[in-house]
Short mmCIF file of C-alpha atoms and ligand atoms in Angstrom, two decimals:
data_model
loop_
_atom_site.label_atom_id
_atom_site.label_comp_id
_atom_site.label_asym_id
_atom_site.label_seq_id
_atom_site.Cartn_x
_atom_site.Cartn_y
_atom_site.Cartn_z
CA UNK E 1 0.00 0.00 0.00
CA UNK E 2 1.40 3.24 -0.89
CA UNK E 3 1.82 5.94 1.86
CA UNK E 4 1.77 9.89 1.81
CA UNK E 5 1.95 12.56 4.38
CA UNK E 6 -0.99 14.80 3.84
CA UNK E 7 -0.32 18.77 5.61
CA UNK E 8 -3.81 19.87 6.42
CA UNK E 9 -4.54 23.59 6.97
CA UNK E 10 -8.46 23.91 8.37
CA UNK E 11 -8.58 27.60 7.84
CA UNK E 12 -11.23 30.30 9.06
CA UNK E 13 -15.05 30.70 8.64
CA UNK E 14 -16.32 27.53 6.73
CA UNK E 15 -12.95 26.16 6.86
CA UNK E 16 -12.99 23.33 9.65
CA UNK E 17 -16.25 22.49 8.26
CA UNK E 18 -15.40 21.76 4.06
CA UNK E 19 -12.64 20.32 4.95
CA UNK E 20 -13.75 18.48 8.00
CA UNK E 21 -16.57 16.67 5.54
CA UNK E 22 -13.69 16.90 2.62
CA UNK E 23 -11.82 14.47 4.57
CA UNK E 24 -13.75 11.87 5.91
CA UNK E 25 -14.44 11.22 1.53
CA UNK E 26 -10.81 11.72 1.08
CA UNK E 27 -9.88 8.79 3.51
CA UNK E 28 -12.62 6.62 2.66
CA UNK E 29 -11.85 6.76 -0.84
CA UNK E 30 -8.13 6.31 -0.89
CA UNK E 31 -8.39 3.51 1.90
CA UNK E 32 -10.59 1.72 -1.09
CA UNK E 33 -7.99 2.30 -3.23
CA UNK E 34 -5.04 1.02 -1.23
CA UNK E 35 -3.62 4.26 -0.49
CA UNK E 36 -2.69 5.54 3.47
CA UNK E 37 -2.44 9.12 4.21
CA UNK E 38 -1.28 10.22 7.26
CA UNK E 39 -2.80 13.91 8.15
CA UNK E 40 -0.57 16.48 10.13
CA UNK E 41 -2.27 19.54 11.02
CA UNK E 42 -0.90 22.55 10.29
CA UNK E 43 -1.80 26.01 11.88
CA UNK E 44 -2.35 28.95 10.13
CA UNK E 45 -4.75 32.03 9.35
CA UNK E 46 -6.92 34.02 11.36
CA UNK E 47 -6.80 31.31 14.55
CA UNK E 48 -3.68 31.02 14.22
CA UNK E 49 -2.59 34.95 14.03
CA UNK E 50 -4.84 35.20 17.10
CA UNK E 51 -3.60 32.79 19.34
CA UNK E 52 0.45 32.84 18.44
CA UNK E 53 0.32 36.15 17.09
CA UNK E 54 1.35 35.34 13.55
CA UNK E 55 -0.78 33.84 11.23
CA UNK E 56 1.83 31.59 8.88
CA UNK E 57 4.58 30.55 12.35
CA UNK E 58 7.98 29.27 10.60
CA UNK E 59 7.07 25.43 12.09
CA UNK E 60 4.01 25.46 10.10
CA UNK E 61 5.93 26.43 6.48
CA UNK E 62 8.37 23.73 7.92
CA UNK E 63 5.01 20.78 7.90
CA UNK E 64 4.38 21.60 4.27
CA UNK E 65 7.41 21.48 3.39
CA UNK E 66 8.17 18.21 5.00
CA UNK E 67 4.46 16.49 3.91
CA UNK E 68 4.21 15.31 0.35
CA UNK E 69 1.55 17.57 -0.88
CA UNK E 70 -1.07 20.12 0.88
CA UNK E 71 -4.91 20.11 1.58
CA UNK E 72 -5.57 24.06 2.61
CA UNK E 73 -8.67 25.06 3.40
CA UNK E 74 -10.05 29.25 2.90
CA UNK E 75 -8.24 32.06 5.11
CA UNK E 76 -10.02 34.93 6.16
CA UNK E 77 -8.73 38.34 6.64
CA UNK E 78 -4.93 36.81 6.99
CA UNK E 79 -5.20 35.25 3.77
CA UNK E 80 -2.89 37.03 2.05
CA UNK E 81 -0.01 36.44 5.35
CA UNK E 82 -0.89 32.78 4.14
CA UNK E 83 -1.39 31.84 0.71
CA UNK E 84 0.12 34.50 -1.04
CA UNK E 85 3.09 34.25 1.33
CA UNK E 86 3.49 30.74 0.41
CA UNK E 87 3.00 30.77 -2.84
CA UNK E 88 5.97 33.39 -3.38
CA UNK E 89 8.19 31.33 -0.69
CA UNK E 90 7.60 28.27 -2.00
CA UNK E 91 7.49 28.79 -5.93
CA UNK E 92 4.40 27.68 -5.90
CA UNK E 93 4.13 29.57 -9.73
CA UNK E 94 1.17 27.99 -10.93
CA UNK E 95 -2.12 28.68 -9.92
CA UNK E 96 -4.59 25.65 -11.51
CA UNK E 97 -8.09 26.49 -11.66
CA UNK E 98 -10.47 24.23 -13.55
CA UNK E 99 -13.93 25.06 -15.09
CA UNK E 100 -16.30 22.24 -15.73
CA UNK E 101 -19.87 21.76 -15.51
CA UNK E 102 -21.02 18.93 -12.77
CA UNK E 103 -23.97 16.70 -13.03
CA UNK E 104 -27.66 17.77 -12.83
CA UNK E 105 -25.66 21.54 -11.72
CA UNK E 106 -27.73 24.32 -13.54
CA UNK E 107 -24.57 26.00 -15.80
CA UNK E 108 -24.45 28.48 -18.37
CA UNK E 109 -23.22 26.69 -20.98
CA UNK E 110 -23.37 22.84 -20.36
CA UNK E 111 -20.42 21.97 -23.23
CA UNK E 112 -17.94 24.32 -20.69
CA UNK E 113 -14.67 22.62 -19.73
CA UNK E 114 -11.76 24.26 -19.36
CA UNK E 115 -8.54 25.86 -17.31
CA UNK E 116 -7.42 28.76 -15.97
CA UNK E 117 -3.96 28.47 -15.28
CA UNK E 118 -3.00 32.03 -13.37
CA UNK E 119 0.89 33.05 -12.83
CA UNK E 120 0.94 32.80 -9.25
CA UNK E 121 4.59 34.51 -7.78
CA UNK E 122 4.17 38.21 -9.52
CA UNK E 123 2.11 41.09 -11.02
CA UNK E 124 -0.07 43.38 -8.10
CA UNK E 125 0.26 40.37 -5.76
CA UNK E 126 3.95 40.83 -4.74
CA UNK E 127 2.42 43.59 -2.61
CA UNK E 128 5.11 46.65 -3.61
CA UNK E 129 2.86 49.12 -2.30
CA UNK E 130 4.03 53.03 -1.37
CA UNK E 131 2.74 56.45 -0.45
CA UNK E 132 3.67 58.63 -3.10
CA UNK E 133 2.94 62.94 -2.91
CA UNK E 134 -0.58 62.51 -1.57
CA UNK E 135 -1.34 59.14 -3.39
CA UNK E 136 -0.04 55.17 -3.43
CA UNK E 137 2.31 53.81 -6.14
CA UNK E 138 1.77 50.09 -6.85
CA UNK E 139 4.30 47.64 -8.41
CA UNK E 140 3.69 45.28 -10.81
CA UNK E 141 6.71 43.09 -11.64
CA UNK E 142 6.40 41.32 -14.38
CA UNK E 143 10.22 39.02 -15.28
CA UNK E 144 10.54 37.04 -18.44
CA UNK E 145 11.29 33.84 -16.73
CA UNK E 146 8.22 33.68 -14.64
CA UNK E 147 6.28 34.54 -18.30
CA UNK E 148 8.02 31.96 -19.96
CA UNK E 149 7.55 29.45 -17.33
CA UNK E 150 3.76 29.40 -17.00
CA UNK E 151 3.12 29.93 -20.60
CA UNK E 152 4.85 26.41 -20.73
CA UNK E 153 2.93 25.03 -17.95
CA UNK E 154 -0.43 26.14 -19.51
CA UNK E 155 0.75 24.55 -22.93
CA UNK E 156 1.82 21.36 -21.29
CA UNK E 157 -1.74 21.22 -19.61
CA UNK E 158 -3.04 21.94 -22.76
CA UNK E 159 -1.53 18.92 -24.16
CA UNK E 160 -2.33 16.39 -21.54
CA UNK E 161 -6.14 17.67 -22.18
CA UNK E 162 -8.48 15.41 -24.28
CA UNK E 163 -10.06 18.45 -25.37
CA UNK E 164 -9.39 21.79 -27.49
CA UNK E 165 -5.25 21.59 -27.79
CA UNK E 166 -6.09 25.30 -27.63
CA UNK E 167 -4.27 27.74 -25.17
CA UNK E 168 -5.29 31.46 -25.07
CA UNK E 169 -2.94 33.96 -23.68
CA UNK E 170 -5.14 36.58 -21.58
CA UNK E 171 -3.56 40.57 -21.40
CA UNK E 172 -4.23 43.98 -21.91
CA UNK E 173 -1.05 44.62 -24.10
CA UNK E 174 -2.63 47.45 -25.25
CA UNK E 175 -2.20 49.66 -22.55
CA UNK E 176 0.09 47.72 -20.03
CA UNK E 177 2.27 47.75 -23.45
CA UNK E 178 5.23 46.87 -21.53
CA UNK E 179 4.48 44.41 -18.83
CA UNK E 180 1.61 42.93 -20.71
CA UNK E 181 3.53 42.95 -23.82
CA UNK E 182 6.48 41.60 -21.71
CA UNK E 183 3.73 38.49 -20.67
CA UNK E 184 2.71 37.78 -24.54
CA UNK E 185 5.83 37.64 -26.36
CA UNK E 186 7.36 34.82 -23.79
CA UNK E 187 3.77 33.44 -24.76
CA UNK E 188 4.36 32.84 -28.32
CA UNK E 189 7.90 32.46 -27.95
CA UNK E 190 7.06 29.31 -25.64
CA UNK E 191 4.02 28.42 -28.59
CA UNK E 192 7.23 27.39 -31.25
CA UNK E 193 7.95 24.36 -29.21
CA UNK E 194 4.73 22.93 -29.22
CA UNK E 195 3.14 23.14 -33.10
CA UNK E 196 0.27 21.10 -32.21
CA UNK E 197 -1.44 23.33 -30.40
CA UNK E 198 -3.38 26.42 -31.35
CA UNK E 199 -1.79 29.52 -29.51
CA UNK E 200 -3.82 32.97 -29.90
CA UNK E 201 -4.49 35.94 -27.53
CA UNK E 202 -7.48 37.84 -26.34
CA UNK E 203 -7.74 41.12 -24.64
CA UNK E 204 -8.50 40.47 -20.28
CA UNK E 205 -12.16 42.72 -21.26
CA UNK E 206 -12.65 40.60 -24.37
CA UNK E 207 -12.18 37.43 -21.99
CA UNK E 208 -14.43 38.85 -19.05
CA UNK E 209 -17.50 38.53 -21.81
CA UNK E 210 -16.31 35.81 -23.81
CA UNK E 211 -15.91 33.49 -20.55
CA UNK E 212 -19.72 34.64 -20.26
CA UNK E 213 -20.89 34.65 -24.29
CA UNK E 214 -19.59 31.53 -25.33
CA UNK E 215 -17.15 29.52 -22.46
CA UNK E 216 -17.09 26.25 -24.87
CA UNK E 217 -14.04 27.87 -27.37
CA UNK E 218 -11.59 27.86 -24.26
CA UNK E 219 -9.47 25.41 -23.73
CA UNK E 220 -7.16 26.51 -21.63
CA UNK E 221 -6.71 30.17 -20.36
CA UNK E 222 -3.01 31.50 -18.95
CA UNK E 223 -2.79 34.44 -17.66
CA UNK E 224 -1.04 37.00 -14.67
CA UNK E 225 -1.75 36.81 -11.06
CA UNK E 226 -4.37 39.53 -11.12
CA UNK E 227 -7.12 38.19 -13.82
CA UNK E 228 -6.56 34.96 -13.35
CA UNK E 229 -7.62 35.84 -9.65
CA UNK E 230 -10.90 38.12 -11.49
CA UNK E 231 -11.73 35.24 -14.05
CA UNK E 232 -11.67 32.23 -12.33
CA UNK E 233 -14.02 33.39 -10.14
CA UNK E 234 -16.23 34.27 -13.04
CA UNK E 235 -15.88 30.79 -14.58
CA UNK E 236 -16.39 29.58 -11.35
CA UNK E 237 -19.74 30.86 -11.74
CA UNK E 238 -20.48 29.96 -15.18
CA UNK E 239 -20.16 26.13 -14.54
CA UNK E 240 -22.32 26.46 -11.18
CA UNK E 241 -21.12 28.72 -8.51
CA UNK E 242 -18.01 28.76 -6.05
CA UNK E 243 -19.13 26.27 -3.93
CA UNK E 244 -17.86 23.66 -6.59
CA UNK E 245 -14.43 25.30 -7.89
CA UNK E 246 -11.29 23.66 -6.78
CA UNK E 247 -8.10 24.46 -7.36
CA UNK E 248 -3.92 24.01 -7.01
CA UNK E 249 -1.19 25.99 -6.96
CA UNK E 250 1.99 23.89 -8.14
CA UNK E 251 5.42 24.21 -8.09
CA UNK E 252 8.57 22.05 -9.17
CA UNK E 253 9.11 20.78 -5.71
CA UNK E 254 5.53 21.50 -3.26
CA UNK E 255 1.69 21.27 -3.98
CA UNK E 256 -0.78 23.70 -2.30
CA UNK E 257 -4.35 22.72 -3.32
CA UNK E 258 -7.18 24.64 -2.00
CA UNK E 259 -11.08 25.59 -2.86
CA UNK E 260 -10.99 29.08 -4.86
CA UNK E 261 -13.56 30.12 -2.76
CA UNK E 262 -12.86 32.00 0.88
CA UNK E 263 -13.84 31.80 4.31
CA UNK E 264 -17.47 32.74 3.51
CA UNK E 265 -17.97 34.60 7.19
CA UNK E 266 -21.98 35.30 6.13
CA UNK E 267 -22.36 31.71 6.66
CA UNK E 268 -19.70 29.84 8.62
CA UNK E 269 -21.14 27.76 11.13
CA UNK E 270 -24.50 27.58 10.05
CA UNK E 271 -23.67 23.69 7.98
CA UNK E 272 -24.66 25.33 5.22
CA UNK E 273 -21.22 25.32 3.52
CA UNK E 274 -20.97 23.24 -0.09
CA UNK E 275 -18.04 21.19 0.35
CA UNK E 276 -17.87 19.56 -3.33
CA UNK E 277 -15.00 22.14 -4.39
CA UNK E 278 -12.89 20.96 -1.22
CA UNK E 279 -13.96 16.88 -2.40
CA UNK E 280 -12.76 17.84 -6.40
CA UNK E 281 -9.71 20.09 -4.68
CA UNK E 282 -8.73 17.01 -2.99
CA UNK E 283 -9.01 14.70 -5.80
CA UNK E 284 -7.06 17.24 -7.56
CA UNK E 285 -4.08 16.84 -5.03
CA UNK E 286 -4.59 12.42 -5.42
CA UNK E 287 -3.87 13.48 -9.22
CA UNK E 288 -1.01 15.09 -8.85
CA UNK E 289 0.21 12.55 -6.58
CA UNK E 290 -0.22 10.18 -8.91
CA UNK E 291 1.25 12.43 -11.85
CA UNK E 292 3.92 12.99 -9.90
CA UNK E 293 4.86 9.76 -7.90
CA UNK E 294 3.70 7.42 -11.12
CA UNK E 295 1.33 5.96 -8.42
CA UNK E 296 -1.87 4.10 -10.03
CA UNK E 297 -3.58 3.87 -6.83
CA UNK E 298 -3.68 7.65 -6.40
CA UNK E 299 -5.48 7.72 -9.71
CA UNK E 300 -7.68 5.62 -8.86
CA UNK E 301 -8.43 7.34 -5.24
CA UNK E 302 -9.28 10.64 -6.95
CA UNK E 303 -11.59 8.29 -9.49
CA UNK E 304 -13.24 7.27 -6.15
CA UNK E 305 -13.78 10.86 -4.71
CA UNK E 306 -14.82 12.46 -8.52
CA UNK E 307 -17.38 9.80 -8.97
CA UNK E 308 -18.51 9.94 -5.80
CA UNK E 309 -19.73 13.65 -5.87
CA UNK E 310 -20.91 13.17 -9.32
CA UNK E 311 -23.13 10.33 -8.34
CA UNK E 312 -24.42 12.14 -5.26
CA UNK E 313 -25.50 15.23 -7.32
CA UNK E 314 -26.81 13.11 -9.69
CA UNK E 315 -28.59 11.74 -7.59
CA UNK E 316 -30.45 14.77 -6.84
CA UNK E 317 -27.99 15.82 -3.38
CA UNK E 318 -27.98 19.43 -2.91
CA UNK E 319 -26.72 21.43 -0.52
CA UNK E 320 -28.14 25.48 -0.09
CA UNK E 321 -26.04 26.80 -2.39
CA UNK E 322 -27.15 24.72 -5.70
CA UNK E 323 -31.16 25.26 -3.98
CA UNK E 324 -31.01 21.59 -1.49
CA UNK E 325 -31.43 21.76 2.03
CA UNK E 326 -28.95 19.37 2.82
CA UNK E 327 -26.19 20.12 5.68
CA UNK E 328 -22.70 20.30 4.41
CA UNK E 329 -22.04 16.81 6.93
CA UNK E 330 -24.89 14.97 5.07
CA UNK E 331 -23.80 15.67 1.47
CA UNK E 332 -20.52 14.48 3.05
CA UNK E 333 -22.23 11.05 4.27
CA UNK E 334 -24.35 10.78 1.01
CA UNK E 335 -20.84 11.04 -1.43
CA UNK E 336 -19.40 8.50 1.04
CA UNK E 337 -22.42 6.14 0.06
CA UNK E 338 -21.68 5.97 -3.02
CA UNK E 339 -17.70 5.61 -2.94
CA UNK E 340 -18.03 1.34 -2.90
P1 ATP N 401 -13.22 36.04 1.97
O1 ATP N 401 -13.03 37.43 2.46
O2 ATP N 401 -12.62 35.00 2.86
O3 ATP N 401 -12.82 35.85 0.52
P2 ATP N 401 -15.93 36.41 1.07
O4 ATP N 401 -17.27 36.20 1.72
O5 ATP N 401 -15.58 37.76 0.60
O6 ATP N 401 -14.80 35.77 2.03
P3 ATP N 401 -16.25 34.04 -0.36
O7 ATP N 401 -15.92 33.37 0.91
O8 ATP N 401 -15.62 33.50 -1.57
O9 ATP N 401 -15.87 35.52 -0.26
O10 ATP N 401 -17.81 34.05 -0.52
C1 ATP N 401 -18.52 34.73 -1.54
C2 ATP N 401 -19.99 34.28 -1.48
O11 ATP N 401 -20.09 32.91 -1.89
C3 ATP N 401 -20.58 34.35 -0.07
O12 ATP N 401 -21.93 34.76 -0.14
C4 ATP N 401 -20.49 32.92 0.42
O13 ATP N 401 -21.48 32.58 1.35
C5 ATP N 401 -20.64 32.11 -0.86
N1 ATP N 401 -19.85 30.87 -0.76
C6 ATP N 401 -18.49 30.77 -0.86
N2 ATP N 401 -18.11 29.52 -0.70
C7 ATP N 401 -19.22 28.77 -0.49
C8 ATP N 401 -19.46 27.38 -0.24
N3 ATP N 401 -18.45 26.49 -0.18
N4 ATP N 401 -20.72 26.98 -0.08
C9 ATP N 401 -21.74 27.84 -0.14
N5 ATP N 401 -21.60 29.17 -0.36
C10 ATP N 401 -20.34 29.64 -0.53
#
């Protein structure tokens, strides 16, 4: 039986409740499929900031680091001490975020399936920030090497895709004509080493309303820090609402995967929390486990959790979000019925 250690981050608001129903599938499903994971907590976020004083403590970075992958779940206000700390620290460049429509799941456009994939280590989000004669001057870095290196990521998912072979380059070149510009031409420059798939660009406004008009052309999406952060959530919505979107943020050594949605304060506590984008977050991170490690049983362990939640919507499960009444620990229990 194959073993991992699994760093677990419960996060604020509806935090210790996604992922507290996330993984009770997670372990039934990968015990099924012969694989152990051994959970370490890990502190951080608001809690944590409260009760040590700092909301990401040194030991913490030092549990992801020494776990084979990372199950986060939302931050509140000290989100950005957390995730966008580690994702800078850790080179954690890619920011994964898939679109695609679930079972019985009222969408916009049903034949919707694709990726963002978001440059996650620069643009607004390196947080250069200064007062400047009576205003605030913000910094946008924007290097070559970081351009080049998730343009190739994006064409590489691209490629492993059954659909599309189709990757769009998202920008607004024409008036961010240097640091935009800077983003597209490593884009096409990448697009000569891979011939079989269509490269082409759009404009980040043309995107906003395509993503809306006609989601089915996109394959997959790359774009900066900044919209990919805007559209995601957008095409979050378009294939049924944030309460389904999962995501990962990758890097060549650690995995962070976490919801895309936050802490949702207007409803934490209640058990009214969706926890299906935690489940598909989490059957994200067996994936890339199994990518990774060339481990079948991981494969098949994220098989498990995906048609799990797919049978238990189909099935007519609901939770408030999607217009059910079901508690976010009873979706939980009806997935895990139909993991056998
Ligand atoms: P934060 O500041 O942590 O980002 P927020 O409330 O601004 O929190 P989200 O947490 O993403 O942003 O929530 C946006 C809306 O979506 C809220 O009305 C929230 O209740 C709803 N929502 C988010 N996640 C879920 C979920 N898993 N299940 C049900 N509703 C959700």
């Amino acid at each position: 039986m194959s073993s991992y250690r699994i760093s677990l981050i419960r996060g604020d608001g509806i935090g210790p409740e996604v992922v507290g129903a996330c993984e009770n599938v997670l372990l039934h499903a990968s015990s099924l499929a012969g694989v152990s994971l051994k959970i370490v907590e890990v502190e951080a976020g608001d809690g944590c900031l409260e009760k040590r004083g700092e909301a990401l403590p040194q030991v913490s970075i030092d549990i992801i680091t020494g776990s084979d992958a990372c199950l986060k779940g939302p931050v509140g206000r000290s989100a950005a001490s957390v995730i966008v700390r580690l994702r800078q620290e850790l080179e954690l460049y890619a920011n994964v975020r898939p679109a695609r429509c679930l079972p019985g799941v009222p969408a916009l456009d049903r034949a919707a399936d694709f990726v963002i994939v978001r440059e996650n280590t620069e643009d607004l989000y390196r947080g250069m920030e200064m007062e400047f004669d009576g205003g605030v001057l913000a910094f946008r870095p924007i290097t070559k090497r970081a351009s080049e290196r998730i343009a190739r990521f994006a064409f590489n998912m691209s490629s492993s895709r059954s659909l599309g072979k189709r990757v769009v380059c998202v920008h607004k070149n024409n008036v961010l004509k240097k640091s935009d510009g800077l983003f597209l031409s490593s884009f096409y420059g990448v697009a000569q080493d891979f011939p079989g798939i269509a490269a082409d660009d759009m404009l980040v406004d043309s995107a906003a309303m395509n993503i809306v008009r006609k989601p089915s052309q996109f394959d997959v999406i790359v774009t900066t820090n900044l919209y990919g952060d805007i559209l995601s959530d957008e095409a979050a919505q378009v294939v049924g609402g944030l309460g389904l979107a999962p995501s990962a943020n990758i890097g060549e050594r650690y995995a962070i995967f976490e919801p895309v949605h936050g802490s949702a304060p207007d409803i934490a506590g209640t058990g009214r929390a969706n926890p299906t984008a935690t489940m598909l977050t989490a059957a994200m991170m067996l994936e890339w486990l199994a990518s990774t490690r060339g481990d079948g049983a991981c494969w098949k362990a994220a098989n498990l959790m995906r048609g799990g939640v797919d049978a238990a919507l189909s099935s007519g499960a609901r939770t408030r979000d999607l217009g059910g009444n079901m508690s976010t620990a009873d979706f939980a229990a009806d997935v895990i019925g139909k993991i056998t």
